[in-house]
Amino acid sequence: MTAQRFDLPDIDAFTRPYWAAAADGRLLIRRCAACGAAHHYPREFCPSCWSEDVAWEQASGRATLYTWSVVHLNDLPPFGTRVPYVAAVVDLAEGPRMMTEVIDCEASALRIGMDLHVRFRTEEATPDGPDAPAGSQAPAVAVFAPASPIAPAT
């Protein structure tokens, strides 16, 4: 029996387009036709005006770092094998804020407002149960990395 995974989303009919786009290396957000506001995480209504006239839109993948925290201890699978990692909140170019992880950057090089670009992490799923397919892919998850190379510390 494998340990329960806390990093795998529940994919349903509503969020399936989001996860399918992520598997193709594209980040989707939702935009309201009534007020024009973009939002993320995906919801079936606009959190600004409550309209249900919202649609999927491909995001540019650009973001700026709003805040972050370096996680040194996490005992939930699979996070314990990833520490330390940078949990972050980014401002997407389209407006919404998004919780994510910053990769490929030393924590000491992080700066509020630094330019980031989306990447997607896909891992092998750890199936639970006797009927789960071995070697199946977990959903691709949006993470962010510096948009330009970071100069090494001197």
Short mmCIF file of C-alpha atoms in Angstrom, two decimals:
data_model
loop_
_atom_site.label_atom_id
_atom_site.label_comp_id
_atom_site.label_asym_id
_atom_site.label_seq_id
_atom_site.Cartn_x
_atom_site.Cartn_y
_atom_site.Cartn_z
CA MET A 1 0.00 0.00 0.00
CA THR A 2 1.34 3.43 -0.92
CA ALA A 3 1.11 6.58 1.14
CA GLN A 4 -1.74 8.95 0.41
CA ARG A 5 -0.73 11.76 -1.98
CA PHE A 6 -1.67 15.29 -0.95
CA ASP A 7 -0.36 16.99 -4.10
CA LEU A 8 -2.71 15.41 -6.64
CA PRO A 9 -5.87 17.33 -7.56
CA ASP A 10 -9.36 15.96 -7.92
CA ILE A 11 -10.15 16.37 -11.60
CA ASP A 12 -13.82 16.73 -12.48
CA ALA A 13 -15.76 17.67 -15.62
CA PHE A 14 -15.43 21.40 -14.86
CA THR A 15 -11.65 21.44 -14.25
CA ARG A 16 -10.75 18.89 -16.94
CA PRO A 17 -9.99 21.62 -19.56
CA TYR A 18 -7.56 23.26 -17.13
CA TRP A 19 -5.66 20.01 -16.50
CA ALA A 20 -5.71 19.04 -20.20
CA ALA A 21 -4.17 22.41 -21.10
CA ALA A 22 -1.55 22.01 -18.35
CA ALA A 23 -0.60 18.63 -19.81
CA ASP A 24 0.02 20.50 -23.10
CA GLY A 25 2.14 23.14 -21.33
CA ARG A 26 -0.54 25.85 -21.31
CA LEU A 27 -1.88 27.77 -18.31
CA LEU A 28 -5.59 28.58 -18.37
CA ILE A 29 -7.42 31.19 -16.33
CA ARG A 30 -11.08 32.19 -16.30
CA ARG A 31 -12.35 35.57 -17.55
CA CYS A 32 -15.75 37.10 -16.90
CA ALA A 33 -17.63 38.39 -19.95
CA ALA A 34 -19.83 40.59 -17.75
CA CYS A 35 -17.15 42.63 -15.92
CA GLY A 36 -13.93 41.60 -17.68
CA ALA A 37 -12.17 40.39 -14.53
CA ALA A 38 -9.81 37.43 -14.78
CA HIS A 39 -9.55 34.94 -11.93
CA HIS A 40 -7.61 31.91 -10.81
CA TYR A 41 -8.24 29.27 -9.30
CA PRO A 42 -10.92 28.14 -11.78
CA ARG A 43 -14.49 28.76 -10.61
CA GLU A 44 -17.80 28.51 -12.42
CA PHE A 45 -18.70 32.09 -11.46
CA CYS A 46 -16.90 35.43 -11.32
CA PRO A 47 -15.69 36.24 -7.79
CA SER A 48 -15.87 39.97 -8.64
CA CYS A 49 -19.46 40.32 -9.88
CA TRP A 50 -20.88 36.80 -9.37
CA SER A 51 -21.75 36.41 -13.05
CA GLU A 52 -21.79 32.88 -14.42
CA ASP A 53 -20.75 34.19 -17.86
CA VAL A 54 -17.12 33.12 -17.53
CA ALA A 55 -14.89 31.32 -20.02
CA TRP A 56 -11.48 29.71 -20.23
CA GLU A 57 -8.65 31.87 -21.55
CA GLN A 58 -5.03 30.99 -22.17
CA ALA A 59 -2.72 32.98 -19.91
CA SER A 60 0.59 34.36 -21.15
CA GLY A 61 2.54 32.40 -18.54
CA ARG A 62 4.23 35.59 -17.28
CA ALA A 63 4.10 36.52 -13.61
CA THR A 64 5.85 38.55 -10.95
CA LEU A 65 6.77 37.30 -7.51
CA TYR A 66 4.47 38.71 -4.82
CA THR A 67 5.73 36.78 -1.79
CA TRP A 68 7.34 33.48 -0.84
CA SER A 69 8.38 31.20 1.98
CA VAL A 70 11.06 28.55 2.03
CA VAL A 71 9.64 25.29 3.37
CA HIS A 72 12.24 23.26 5.24
CA LEU A 73 10.00 20.62 6.82
CA ASN A 74 6.93 18.91 5.41
CA ASP A 75 6.09 15.35 6.37
CA LEU A 76 3.23 14.85 3.89
CA PRO A 77 4.07 12.64 0.89
CA PRO A 78 5.69 13.54 -1.48
CA PHE A 79 6.69 16.94 -0.09
CA GLY A 80 9.18 15.52 2.41
CA THR A 81 11.48 14.46 -0.41
CA ARG A 82 11.30 17.93 -2.00
CA VAL A 83 12.45 20.07 0.93
CA PRO A 84 13.61 22.72 0.94
CA TYR A 85 11.26 24.23 -1.63
CA VAL A 86 9.88 27.70 -2.27
CA ALA A 87 6.14 28.08 -1.77
CA ALA A 88 5.09 31.33 -3.42
CA VAL A 89 2.29 33.64 -4.46
CA VAL A 90 2.68 35.23 -7.89
CA ASP A 91 0.77 37.94 -9.73
CA LEU A 92 -0.12 36.66 -13.18
CA ALA A 93 0.29 39.21 -16.00
CA GLU A 94 -3.48 38.96 -16.56
CA GLY A 95 -4.18 40.11 -12.98
CA PRO A 96 -5.03 37.16 -10.74
CA ARG A 97 -2.81 35.97 -7.90
CA MET A 98 -1.83 32.33 -7.85
CA MET A 99 -0.28 30.05 -5.25
CA THR A 100 2.57 28.03 -6.72
CA GLU A 101 6.17 26.95 -6.29
CA VAL A 102 9.27 28.73 -7.58
CA ILE A 103 11.87 26.40 -9.06
CA ASP A 104 15.37 26.73 -10.52
CA CYS A 105 16.29 29.65 -8.27
CA GLU A 106 18.20 29.86 -5.00
CA ALA A 107 16.02 31.35 -2.26
CA SER A 108 18.66 34.03 -1.64
CA ALA A 109 18.18 35.28 -5.22
CA LEU A 110 14.40 35.75 -4.92
CA ARG A 111 13.14 39.33 -5.01
CA ILE A 112 9.63 40.73 -4.76
CA GLY A 113 8.56 41.81 -8.23
CA MET A 114 11.01 39.54 -10.07
CA ASP A 115 9.83 38.31 -13.45
CA LEU A 116 8.81 34.65 -13.61
CA HIS A 117 7.53 32.34 -16.32
CA VAL A 118 5.33 29.27 -15.98
CA ARG A 119 6.66 25.75 -16.35
CA PHE A 120 4.85 22.50 -15.71
CA ARG A 121 5.94 19.67 -13.45
CA THR A 122 4.69 16.18 -14.19
CA GLU A 123 5.55 13.21 -12.04
CA GLU A 124 4.66 9.60 -12.09
CA ALA A 125 1.53 9.09 -10.06
CA THR A 126 1.70 6.81 -7.08
CA PRO A 127 -1.40 4.73 -7.69
CA ASP A 128 -3.50 3.50 -4.82
CA GLY A 129 -5.32 0.21 -4.94
CA PRO A 130 -4.96 -3.00 -6.92
CA ASP A 131 -6.68 -1.69 -10.07
CA ALA A 132 -4.62 1.52 -10.44
CA PRO A 133 -2.48 1.58 -13.57
CA ALA A 134 1.24 1.29 -12.88
CA GLY A 135 3.35 4.11 -14.26
CA SER A 136 0.40 6.43 -14.85
CA GLN A 137 1.12 10.14 -15.09
CA ALA A 138 0.00 12.59 -12.43
CA PRO A 139 -1.50 15.84 -13.72
CA ALA A 140 0.95 18.54 -14.82
CA VAL A 141 1.13 21.26 -12.18
CA ALA A 142 2.02 24.89 -12.90
CA VAL A 143 5.24 26.06 -11.20
CA PHE A 144 7.27 29.17 -11.97
CA ALA A 145 10.93 29.86 -12.69
CA PRO A 146 12.87 33.09 -13.25
CA ALA A 147 12.14 34.56 -16.67
CA SER A 148 15.82 35.34 -17.18
CA PRO A 149 18.92 33.65 -15.81
CA ILE A 150 19.98 34.68 -12.31
CA ALA A 151 23.59 35.74 -11.95
CA PRO A 152 25.49 33.58 -9.46
CA ALA A 153 26.19 35.15 -6.07
CA THR A 154 29.70 36.52 -5.70
#
